[in-house]
Short mmCIF file of C-alpha atoms and ligand atoms in Angstrom, two decimals:
data_model
loop_
_atom_site.label_atom_id
_atom_site.label_comp_id
_atom_site.label_asym_id
_atom_site.label_seq_id
_atom_site.Cartn_x
_atom_site.Cartn_y
_atom_site.Cartn_z
CA GLU A 1 27.02 171.71 -23.14
CA SER A 2 27.88 168.33 -24.58
CA PHE A 3 29.65 165.66 -22.56
CA GLY A 4 32.78 165.73 -24.68
CA ARG A 5 33.11 169.49 -24.46
CA ALA A 6 32.41 169.48 -20.73
CA VAL A 7 35.24 167.03 -20.10
CA GLN A 8 37.62 169.02 -22.31
CA ALA A 9 36.67 172.24 -20.52
CA GLN A 10 37.24 170.68 -17.10
CA ILE A 11 40.71 169.47 -18.06
CA TYR A 12 41.79 172.76 -19.68
CA ARG A 13 40.35 174.78 -16.77
CA ALA A 14 42.46 172.77 -14.30
CA GLY A 15 45.41 173.54 -16.56
CA LEU A 16 44.95 177.24 -15.85
CA PHE A 17 45.86 176.38 -12.25
CA GLY A 18 48.83 174.34 -13.33
CA ARG A 19 47.17 170.95 -12.96
CA THR A 20 47.52 168.26 -15.60
CA PRO A 21 45.56 164.99 -15.47
CA ARG A 22 46.83 162.53 -12.89
CA VAL A 23 45.60 159.73 -15.13
CA PRO A 24 47.04 160.33 -18.61
CA VAL A 25 44.51 160.90 -21.38
CA SER A 26 46.73 159.51 -24.13
CA PRO A 27 46.27 155.72 -24.23
CA ASP A 28 50.00 155.09 -24.63
CA ALA A 29 50.91 157.43 -21.78
CA LEU A 30 48.24 155.77 -19.62
CA GLU A 31 49.74 152.36 -20.26
CA ALA A 32 53.29 153.58 -19.60
CA ALA A 33 52.27 155.25 -16.34
CA ALA A 34 50.48 152.10 -15.15
CA ARG A 35 53.48 150.00 -16.02
CA ARG A 36 55.68 152.19 -13.84
CA ARG A 37 53.18 151.95 -10.98
CA MET A 38 52.38 148.24 -11.01
CA SER A 39 54.46 145.38 -9.62
CA ARG A 40 56.24 143.12 -12.10
CA THR A 41 53.81 140.28 -11.51
CA ALA A 42 50.72 142.49 -11.70
CA TRP A 43 51.93 144.07 -14.93
CA ALA A 44 52.63 140.66 -16.46
CA TYR A 45 49.20 139.38 -15.50
CA VAL A 46 47.23 142.41 -16.67
CA ALA A 47 49.16 143.52 -19.75
CA GLY A 48 50.24 140.08 -20.88
CA SER A 49 48.60 137.95 -23.54
CA ALA A 50 49.00 134.44 -24.91
CA GLY A 51 52.15 133.09 -26.57
CA ARG A 52 54.04 135.66 -28.59
CA GLU A 53 51.12 138.05 -28.10
CA ARG A 54 50.37 138.25 -31.80
CA THR A 55 46.61 138.20 -31.21
CA ALA A 56 46.81 141.19 -28.88
CA HIS A 57 48.86 142.94 -31.53
CA ALA A 58 46.37 141.97 -34.24
CA ASN A 59 43.54 143.43 -32.15
CA ARG A 60 45.20 146.81 -32.43
CA SER A 61 46.45 146.62 -35.99
CA ALA A 62 43.07 145.38 -37.26
CA LEU A 63 41.31 148.32 -35.61
CA ASP A 64 43.87 150.70 -37.07
CA ARG A 65 43.28 149.35 -40.58
CA TRP A 66 39.71 150.66 -40.53
CA GLU A 67 39.51 154.38 -41.23
CA ILE A 68 36.73 156.82 -40.48
CA VAL A 69 35.35 159.04 -43.24
CA PRO A 70 33.76 162.13 -41.60
CA ARG A 71 30.70 163.96 -42.99
CA MET A 72 30.05 167.70 -42.71
CA LEU A 73 27.24 170.27 -42.30
CA ARG A 74 24.72 167.95 -40.63
CA ASP A 75 23.70 169.91 -37.51
CA VAL A 76 25.36 167.89 -34.77
CA GLU A 77 24.66 170.32 -31.96
CA ASP A 78 22.34 167.95 -30.06
CA ARG A 79 23.66 164.43 -29.76
CA ASP A 80 22.64 161.27 -27.97
CA THR A 81 25.49 158.83 -27.31
CA GLY A 82 23.11 156.38 -25.58
CA VAL A 83 22.32 152.81 -26.55
CA GLU A 84 19.51 150.43 -25.63
CA LEU A 85 20.43 147.02 -24.21
CA PHE A 86 18.03 144.44 -22.77
CA GLY A 87 15.46 147.10 -22.02
CA ALA A 88 17.88 149.50 -20.33
CA ARG A 89 18.90 152.84 -21.76
CA LEU A 90 22.64 153.29 -21.26
CA PRO A 91 24.36 156.70 -21.42
CA SER A 92 27.06 155.51 -23.80
CA PRO A 93 28.07 152.35 -25.66
CA PHE A 94 30.75 151.51 -23.04
CA LEU A 95 30.69 148.81 -20.38
CA PHE A 96 33.31 147.83 -17.81
CA ALA A 97 34.49 144.42 -19.06
CA PRO A 98 34.64 141.59 -16.51
CA VAL A 99 38.19 141.60 -15.19
CA GLY A 100 39.34 139.17 -12.54
CA VAL A 101 41.92 139.63 -9.79
CA LEU A 102 41.56 143.42 -9.72
CA GLU A 103 43.27 143.38 -6.30
CA MET A 104 46.52 143.12 -8.28
CA ALA A 105 45.92 146.61 -9.63
CA HIS A 106 44.46 148.23 -6.53
CA GLN A 107 43.50 147.18 -3.02
CA GLU A 108 39.89 148.35 -3.43
CA ALA A 109 39.60 146.18 -6.52
CA ASP A 110 36.01 145.49 -7.64
CA LEU A 111 34.62 147.99 -5.14
CA ALA A 112 36.58 150.81 -6.76
CA VAL A 113 35.37 149.83 -10.22
CA ALA A 114 31.81 149.67 -8.91
CA ALA A 115 32.17 153.20 -7.54
CA ALA A 116 33.47 154.40 -10.91
CA ALA A 117 30.63 152.65 -12.73
CA ARG A 118 28.07 154.18 -10.39
CA GLU A 119 29.39 157.69 -10.84
CA LEU A 120 29.30 157.37 -14.63
CA GLY A 121 26.08 155.33 -14.86
CA VAL A 122 28.06 152.85 -16.94
CA PRO A 123 27.30 149.13 -16.48
CA MET A 124 29.81 146.87 -14.79
CA VAL A 125 30.17 143.21 -15.69
CA ILE A 126 31.08 141.47 -12.44
CA SER A 127 33.69 138.74 -12.88
CA THR A 128 33.58 135.19 -11.54
CA GLN A 129 37.27 135.77 -10.75
CA GLY A 130 36.41 138.84 -8.70
CA SER A 131 38.44 139.91 -5.69
CA VAL A 132 35.28 140.86 -3.79
CA PRO A 133 32.09 138.81 -3.27
CA MET A 134 29.50 139.89 -5.84
CA GLU A 135 27.06 140.86 -3.07
CA GLU A 136 29.44 143.56 -1.84
CA THR A 137 30.17 144.80 -5.34
CA ALA A 138 26.43 145.00 -5.97
CA VAL A 139 25.96 147.20 -2.89
CA ALA A 140 28.71 149.53 -4.14
CA LEU A 141 26.96 149.73 -7.51
CA ALA A 142 23.68 150.89 -5.93
CA GLU A 143 21.21 151.26 -8.83
CA THR A 144 23.81 150.94 -11.60
CA VAL A 145 23.23 148.23 -14.19
CA ARG A 146 25.32 145.14 -13.47
CA TRP A 147 25.72 141.93 -15.41
CA TYR A 148 27.31 138.78 -14.04
CA GLN A 149 30.05 136.99 -15.95
CA LEU A 150 30.06 133.25 -15.40
CA TYR A 151 33.00 130.94 -15.77
CA TRP A 152 31.00 127.74 -15.88
CA PRO A 153 32.48 125.60 -13.13
CA GLY A 154 32.98 121.87 -13.22
CA ASP A 155 30.38 121.41 -10.48
CA ASP A 156 26.74 122.00 -11.51
CA GLY A 157 25.68 122.80 -7.97
CA LEU A 158 28.25 125.56 -7.83
CA ALA A 159 27.21 126.88 -11.25
CA ALA A 160 23.58 127.03 -10.09
CA SER A 161 24.59 128.75 -6.88
CA LEU A 162 26.63 131.44 -8.68
CA VAL A 163 23.70 132.12 -11.02
CA ARG A 164 21.25 132.27 -8.09
CA ARG A 165 23.47 134.75 -6.30
CA ALA A 166 23.86 136.83 -9.46
CA GLU A 167 20.07 137.02 -9.78
CA ALA A 168 19.72 137.95 -6.11
CA THR A 169 22.23 140.77 -6.54
CA GLY A 170 20.20 142.25 -9.38
CA ALA A 171 22.21 141.17 -12.40
CA ALA A 172 20.45 142.17 -15.62
CA ALA A 173 22.20 139.49 -17.72
CA ILE A 174 24.38 136.40 -17.39
CA VAL A 175 27.51 136.58 -19.54
CA VAL A 176 28.96 133.13 -20.15
CA THR A 177 32.61 133.39 -21.13
CA LEU A 178 33.38 130.58 -23.58
CA ASP A 179 36.99 131.25 -24.54
CA THR A 180 38.54 130.33 -21.19
CA ASP A 181 37.51 126.75 -20.45
CA LEU A 182 41.26 126.44 -19.90
CA LEU A 183 43.80 129.13 -19.16
CA GLY A 184 45.74 130.25 -22.25
CA TRP A 185 49.51 129.85 -22.62
CA ARG A 186 50.42 133.10 -20.89
CA THR A 187 54.13 133.41 -21.46
CA ARG A 188 54.82 136.38 -19.18
CA ASP A 189 53.11 134.71 -16.21
CA LEU A 190 54.81 131.41 -16.97
CA ASP A 191 58.22 133.06 -17.01
CA LEU A 192 57.56 134.56 -13.60
CA ALA A 193 55.99 131.25 -12.50
CA TRP A 194 53.26 133.39 -10.96
CA LEU A 195 49.53 132.68 -11.03
CA PRO A 196 47.24 134.73 -8.77
CA PHE A 197 44.67 131.99 -8.13
CA GLY A 198 47.23 129.70 -6.52
CA ARG A 199 47.68 132.50 -3.97
CA ALA A 200 43.97 132.71 -3.27
CA MET A 201 43.69 135.97 -5.23
CA GLY A 202 40.66 136.46 -7.47
CA ILE A 203 38.62 133.67 -5.94
CA ALA A 204 36.28 135.69 -3.71
CA GLN A 205 33.13 134.51 -5.56
CA TYR A 206 34.10 130.96 -4.65
CA LEU A 207 35.21 131.62 -1.07
CA SER A 208 31.90 133.35 -0.39
CA ASP A 209 29.77 130.60 -1.92
CA PRO A 210 27.83 128.11 0.24
CA VAL A 211 28.08 125.29 -2.31
CA PHE A 212 31.81 125.91 -2.67
CA ALA A 213 32.09 125.75 1.12
CA GLU A 214 30.62 122.25 1.03
CA LEU A 215 33.08 121.21 -1.65
CA VAL A 216 35.95 122.55 0.43
CA ALA A 217 34.68 120.83 3.56
CA GLU A 218 34.47 117.57 1.68
CA ARG A 219 38.00 117.96 0.36
CA ALA A 220 39.41 119.05 3.72
CA SER A 221 37.84 116.03 5.42
CA ARG A 222 39.37 113.55 3.02
CA PRO A 223 41.98 111.60 4.93
CA ARG A 224 45.40 113.17 4.62
CA GLN A 225 48.17 113.89 7.06
CA ASP A 226 47.19 117.41 8.09
CA ALA A 227 43.55 118.04 7.28
CA PRO A 228 41.16 117.66 10.18
CA VAL A 229 39.47 121.03 9.49
CA LYS A 230 35.79 121.31 8.56
CA PRO A 231 35.17 124.91 7.54
CA GLY A 232 31.71 126.39 7.80
CA LEU A 233 30.44 129.20 5.65
CA ALA A 234 31.46 131.74 8.28
CA ALA A 235 35.03 130.50 8.22
CA LEU A 236 35.12 130.82 4.48
CA LYS A 237 33.69 134.32 4.65
CA THR A 238 36.43 135.21 7.06
CA LEU A 239 38.99 133.82 4.69
CA ALA A 240 37.51 135.86 1.87
CA GLY A 241 37.82 138.91 4.08
CA ILE A 242 41.42 138.12 4.86
CA ALA A 243 42.24 137.52 1.24
CA ARG A 244 40.72 140.87 0.39
CA ARG A 245 42.44 142.88 3.09
CA TYR A 246 45.83 141.34 2.53
CA PRO A 247 46.04 140.85 -1.19
CA GLY A 248 48.77 138.39 -1.93
CA GLY A 249 49.53 137.70 1.69
CA PHE A 250 46.74 135.25 2.31
CA LEU A 251 48.58 132.03 1.72
CA ARG A 252 51.90 133.23 3.00
CA ASN A 253 50.32 134.06 6.34
CA LEU A 254 48.08 131.07 6.63
CA THR A 255 49.49 127.67 5.98
CA SER A 256 46.70 125.75 7.67
CA PRO A 257 44.92 123.06 5.67
CA LEU A 258 41.78 125.16 5.21
CA PRO A 259 43.00 127.78 2.73
CA ARG A 260 44.97 125.07 1.01
CA ALA A 261 41.84 122.99 0.60
CA ALA A 262 39.98 126.07 -0.66
CA VAL A 263 42.60 126.80 -3.31
CA GLU A 264 42.81 123.15 -4.32
CA THR A 265 39.04 122.98 -4.59
CA PHE A 266 39.05 126.09 -6.77
CA LEU A 267 41.67 124.58 -9.06
CA ASP A 268 39.47 121.47 -9.26
CA VAL A 269 36.23 123.20 -10.17
CA PHE A 270 37.34 126.29 -12.10
CA SER A 271 37.23 124.91 -15.59
CA ARG A 272 34.76 122.90 -17.62
CA PRO A 273 36.44 121.91 -20.86
CA ALA A 274 33.69 119.34 -21.49
CA LEU A 275 31.11 122.09 -21.98
CA THR A 276 29.07 121.92 -25.22
CA TRP A 277 26.20 123.84 -26.80
CA GLU A 278 23.80 121.35 -25.22
CA HIS A 279 24.62 122.63 -21.74
CA LEU A 280 23.06 125.99 -22.52
CA ALA A 281 19.60 124.43 -22.05
CA TRP A 282 20.56 123.62 -18.46
CA LEU A 283 21.37 127.29 -17.85
CA ARG A 284 18.23 128.45 -19.66
CA GLU A 285 16.14 126.35 -17.24
CA ARG A 286 17.79 128.02 -14.26
CA THR A 287 17.50 131.66 -15.18
CA SER A 288 15.11 133.88 -17.04
CA LEU A 289 17.80 136.55 -17.40
CA PRO A 290 19.22 137.30 -20.84
CA ILE A 291 22.10 134.91 -21.61
CA VAL A 292 25.03 136.52 -23.41
CA LEU A 293 27.86 134.44 -24.86
CA LYS A 294 31.29 136.06 -24.62
CA GLY A 295 34.23 135.07 -26.77
CA LEU A 296 32.66 134.19 -30.12
CA GLN A 297 34.80 134.70 -33.24
CA HIS A 298 33.34 132.47 -35.96
CA PRO A 299 30.08 133.28 -37.79
CA ASP A 300 29.05 129.62 -37.55
CA ASP A 301 29.28 129.85 -33.77
CA ALA A 302 27.08 132.94 -33.94
CA ALA A 303 24.56 130.90 -35.93
CA LEU A 304 24.72 128.14 -33.30
CA ALA A 305 24.19 130.75 -30.61
CA LEU A 306 21.01 131.86 -32.37
CA ASP A 307 19.89 128.23 -32.76
CA HIS A 308 20.32 127.75 -29.02
CA GLY A 309 18.24 130.75 -28.17
CA VAL A 310 20.80 133.01 -26.52
CA ASP A 311 20.01 136.68 -26.10
CA GLY A 312 23.29 138.35 -26.97
CA ILE A 313 26.83 137.81 -28.23
CA ILE A 314 30.13 139.42 -27.33
CA VAL A 315 32.65 139.16 -30.15
CA SER A 316 35.93 138.93 -28.25
CA ASN A 317 39.23 137.08 -28.09
CA HIS A 318 39.73 137.92 -24.42
CA GLY A 319 42.12 140.71 -25.28
CA GLY A 320 44.43 138.19 -26.97
CA ARG A 321 45.02 136.32 -23.71
CA GLN A 322 43.86 132.91 -24.87
CA VAL A 323 44.98 131.93 -28.39
CA ASP A 324 48.15 133.29 -29.94
CA GLY A 325 48.01 134.00 -33.67
CA ALA A 326 44.23 134.44 -33.84
CA ILE A 327 42.49 137.04 -35.97
CA GLY A 328 42.17 140.56 -34.65
CA ALA A 329 38.81 140.60 -32.88
CA ILE A 330 37.41 143.46 -34.98
CA ASP A 331 37.96 141.34 -38.10
CA ALA A 332 35.52 138.80 -36.68
CA LEU A 333 32.81 141.40 -36.08
CA PRO A 334 31.38 142.16 -39.56
CA GLY A 335 30.83 138.49 -40.44
CA ILE A 336 29.14 137.76 -37.12
CA ALA A 337 27.00 140.91 -37.24
CA GLU A 338 25.88 139.96 -40.74
CA ARG A 339 25.00 136.39 -39.69
CA VAL A 340 23.06 137.63 -36.65
CA GLY A 341 21.21 140.12 -38.81
CA GLY A 342 20.04 142.27 -35.91
CA ARG A 343 18.05 139.47 -34.21
CA ILE A 344 20.03 139.83 -30.97
CA PRO A 345 22.52 142.48 -29.85
CA VAL A 346 26.16 141.92 -30.77
CA LEU A 347 28.75 143.50 -28.49
CA PHE A 348 32.47 143.80 -28.99
CA ASP A 349 35.70 143.89 -27.01
CA SER A 350 39.45 143.33 -27.37
CA GLY A 351 41.67 146.24 -28.25
CA ILE A 352 39.35 149.21 -27.62
CA ARG A 353 41.62 152.07 -26.55
CA SER A 354 39.75 155.18 -27.68
CA GLY A 355 36.39 156.71 -28.47
CA ALA A 356 37.29 156.42 -32.14
CA ASP A 357 37.83 152.65 -31.71
CA ALA A 358 34.36 152.33 -30.20
CA PHE A 359 32.95 154.32 -33.10
CA LYS A 360 34.52 151.84 -35.54
CA ALA A 361 33.08 148.87 -33.65
CA LEU A 362 29.58 150.38 -33.78
CA ALA A 363 29.99 151.10 -37.49
CA LEU A 364 30.86 147.42 -38.01
CA GLY A 365 27.74 146.20 -36.26
CA ALA A 366 28.35 146.28 -32.50
CA ARG A 367 25.64 147.71 -30.25
CA ALA A 368 28.13 148.40 -27.45
CA VAL A 369 31.74 147.75 -26.47
CA LEU A 370 33.51 146.49 -23.37
CA VAL A 371 36.74 147.98 -22.14
CA GLY A 372 39.29 145.85 -20.29
CA ARG A 373 42.88 146.86 -19.64
CA PRO A 374 42.53 150.65 -19.97
CA TYR A 375 40.33 150.98 -16.89
CA VAL A 376 42.55 148.58 -14.96
CA TYR A 377 45.46 150.93 -15.71
CA GLY A 378 43.41 153.86 -14.40
CA LEU A 379 42.55 151.79 -11.33
CA ALA A 380 46.22 151.06 -10.70
CA LEU A 381 47.08 154.76 -10.94
CA ALA A 382 44.28 156.33 -8.91
CA GLY A 383 41.77 153.78 -7.66
CA ALA A 384 38.09 154.49 -8.34
CA ASP A 385 38.90 157.99 -9.63
CA GLY A 386 41.36 156.54 -12.10
CA ALA A 387 38.99 153.89 -13.45
CA ARG A 388 36.28 156.54 -13.72
CA GLU A 389 38.51 159.03 -15.54
CA VAL A 390 39.62 156.50 -18.11
CA VAL A 391 36.09 155.55 -19.09
CA ARG A 392 34.92 159.16 -18.85
CA ASN A 393 37.62 160.08 -21.36
CA LEU A 394 36.52 157.30 -23.70
CA MET A 395 32.93 158.56 -23.46
CA ALA A 396 34.05 162.14 -24.14
CA GLU A 397 36.09 161.21 -27.18
CA PHE A 398 33.28 159.04 -28.48
CA ASP A 399 30.86 161.96 -28.18
CA LEU A 400 33.21 164.31 -30.02
CA THR A 401 33.92 161.69 -32.69
CA MET A 402 30.19 161.39 -33.33
CA ALA A 403 29.90 165.17 -33.69
CA LEU A 404 32.96 165.53 -35.88
CA THR A 405 31.82 162.75 -38.22
CA GLY A 406 28.29 164.11 -38.60
CA ARG A 407 26.39 161.65 -36.39
CA THR A 408 23.83 162.60 -33.72
CA THR A 409 22.69 159.16 -32.56
CA THR A 410 24.48 155.85 -32.20
CA SER A 411 22.16 154.29 -34.79
CA ASP A 412 23.54 156.81 -37.32
CA ILE A 413 26.91 155.08 -36.98
CA THR A 414 26.72 152.72 -39.91
CA ARG A 415 29.11 150.85 -42.16
CA ASP A 416 29.38 153.77 -44.61
CA ALA A 417 31.23 155.75 -41.91
CA LEU A 418 34.30 153.60 -42.54
CA ARG A 419 36.67 152.73 -45.29
N1 FMN B 1 37.09 138.10 -19.08
C1 FMN B 1 36.16 137.39 -18.44
O1 FMN B 1 35.15 137.02 -19.04
N2 FMN B 1 36.31 137.09 -17.10
C2 FMN B 1 37.39 137.49 -16.40
O2 FMN B 1 37.49 137.22 -15.20
C3 FMN B 1 38.40 138.21 -17.07
N3 FMN B 1 39.52 138.59 -16.41
C4 FMN B 1 40.44 139.37 -17.06
C5 FMN B 1 41.56 139.82 -16.37
C6 FMN B 1 42.47 140.66 -16.98
C7 FMN B 1 43.65 141.15 -16.20
C8 FMN B 1 42.27 141.08 -18.32
C9 FMN B 1 43.22 142.03 -19.01
C10 FMN B 1 41.17 140.61 -19.02
C11 FMN B 1 40.24 139.75 -18.41
N4 FMN B 1 39.12 139.29 -19.10
C12 FMN B 1 38.20 138.53 -18.44
C13 FMN B 1 38.87 139.67 -20.50
C14 FMN B 1 38.10 141.00 -20.58
O3 FMN B 1 36.78 140.83 -20.15
C15 FMN B 1 38.05 141.53 -22.02
O4 FMN B 1 37.58 140.53 -22.87
C16 FMN B 1 39.41 142.00 -22.51
O5 FMN B 1 40.18 142.59 -21.49
C17 FMN B 1 39.20 143.00 -23.63
O6 FMN B 1 40.40 143.36 -24.21
P1 FMN B 1 41.20 144.70 -23.82
O7 FMN B 1 41.89 144.42 -22.54
O8 FMN B 1 42.12 144.84 -24.98
O9 FMN B 1 40.19 145.83 -23.72
#
């Protein structure tokens, strides 16, 4: 039995006993249910985008403009939805996109997503803005493929430390996110005057880092009225534990100089707007892992990526969270795929809400796709089970879409499948 049919059968069978899915299958119903479940601030942070949110809208409308043209009578009984990426065979073209501050959606945060990823065999991209230290997420992933997403910090020592830790936790690639060297103009968050990082949420990778601990110690020891504290690594680990167990309550409960110094240090080192293409050589010297650039939208940048010897590209506009009024991400894909010409894998995200959307992205040249908000909505509704069900449903619909359009392998999904 095929994956798509198996999932359908499971859902309809439960229906015979009066059970309907706890996590809605319809993307719109999923979003509406998550909105009802999540706090105002969490909803704003997760669902919100930059400015008037025209880019997020364009992500959807651009995907909807492409239409699939199915083919018939091609023997689609046996299908393989798998893709090959950096030497690993993946069961489907889906990955869990790096999403920070997951504690806003669910207390188990990254650990719940890791459990979902493990059960599905679907890779997870661990975020630098994680709510759980990457070492713990890696344990929860067991043998599942994990990549590490790097926000390149202002401090080189910290950057090197994060990459070292990612290697030690078995990351199969380093994803450098390029579109967020500064936070976008996020109107919903601004109107609530609410930013998670200022509350020590989503900074577990930093709080658990030995180099970060030194930076905090240095800042805390600078002369000021109330800062005689010199935190060691253990103290910072404890703080990370507190932050994790009491999402949101960390700073309210602790007003001592230490967490304040930690948050201030984070705000100091988070961004690196001075980053240029030349810095990639520095990273190349420090890791032999594949380097994947996330957030490219211009074919010339794809050409520069090739010139600088990177191993993969993710065409993405961060789900519309960074620049308002930018092109729909899928409209950037064909030009970049053409420029890359198959030399390195091109991946895609921003706006994927269905198996059919993923099919379109593959037809336009993507090897695989990352999913962001939808699994966060599942996480908010039902923890690990919810995140797993959302991606399982995407995989099922993708499988059925392949069958119903006359494709038996992902490499059969070519440009002529679309109009
Ligand atoms: N991208 C990163 O590279 N690092 C992050 O820490 C990160 N955090 C995110 C947090 C939230 C709440 C959301 C919605 C997205 C985040 N992203 C981050 C972007 C996603 O990786 C991905 O590009 C985007 O969500 C894809 O668009 P979609 O949500 O429409 O699927």
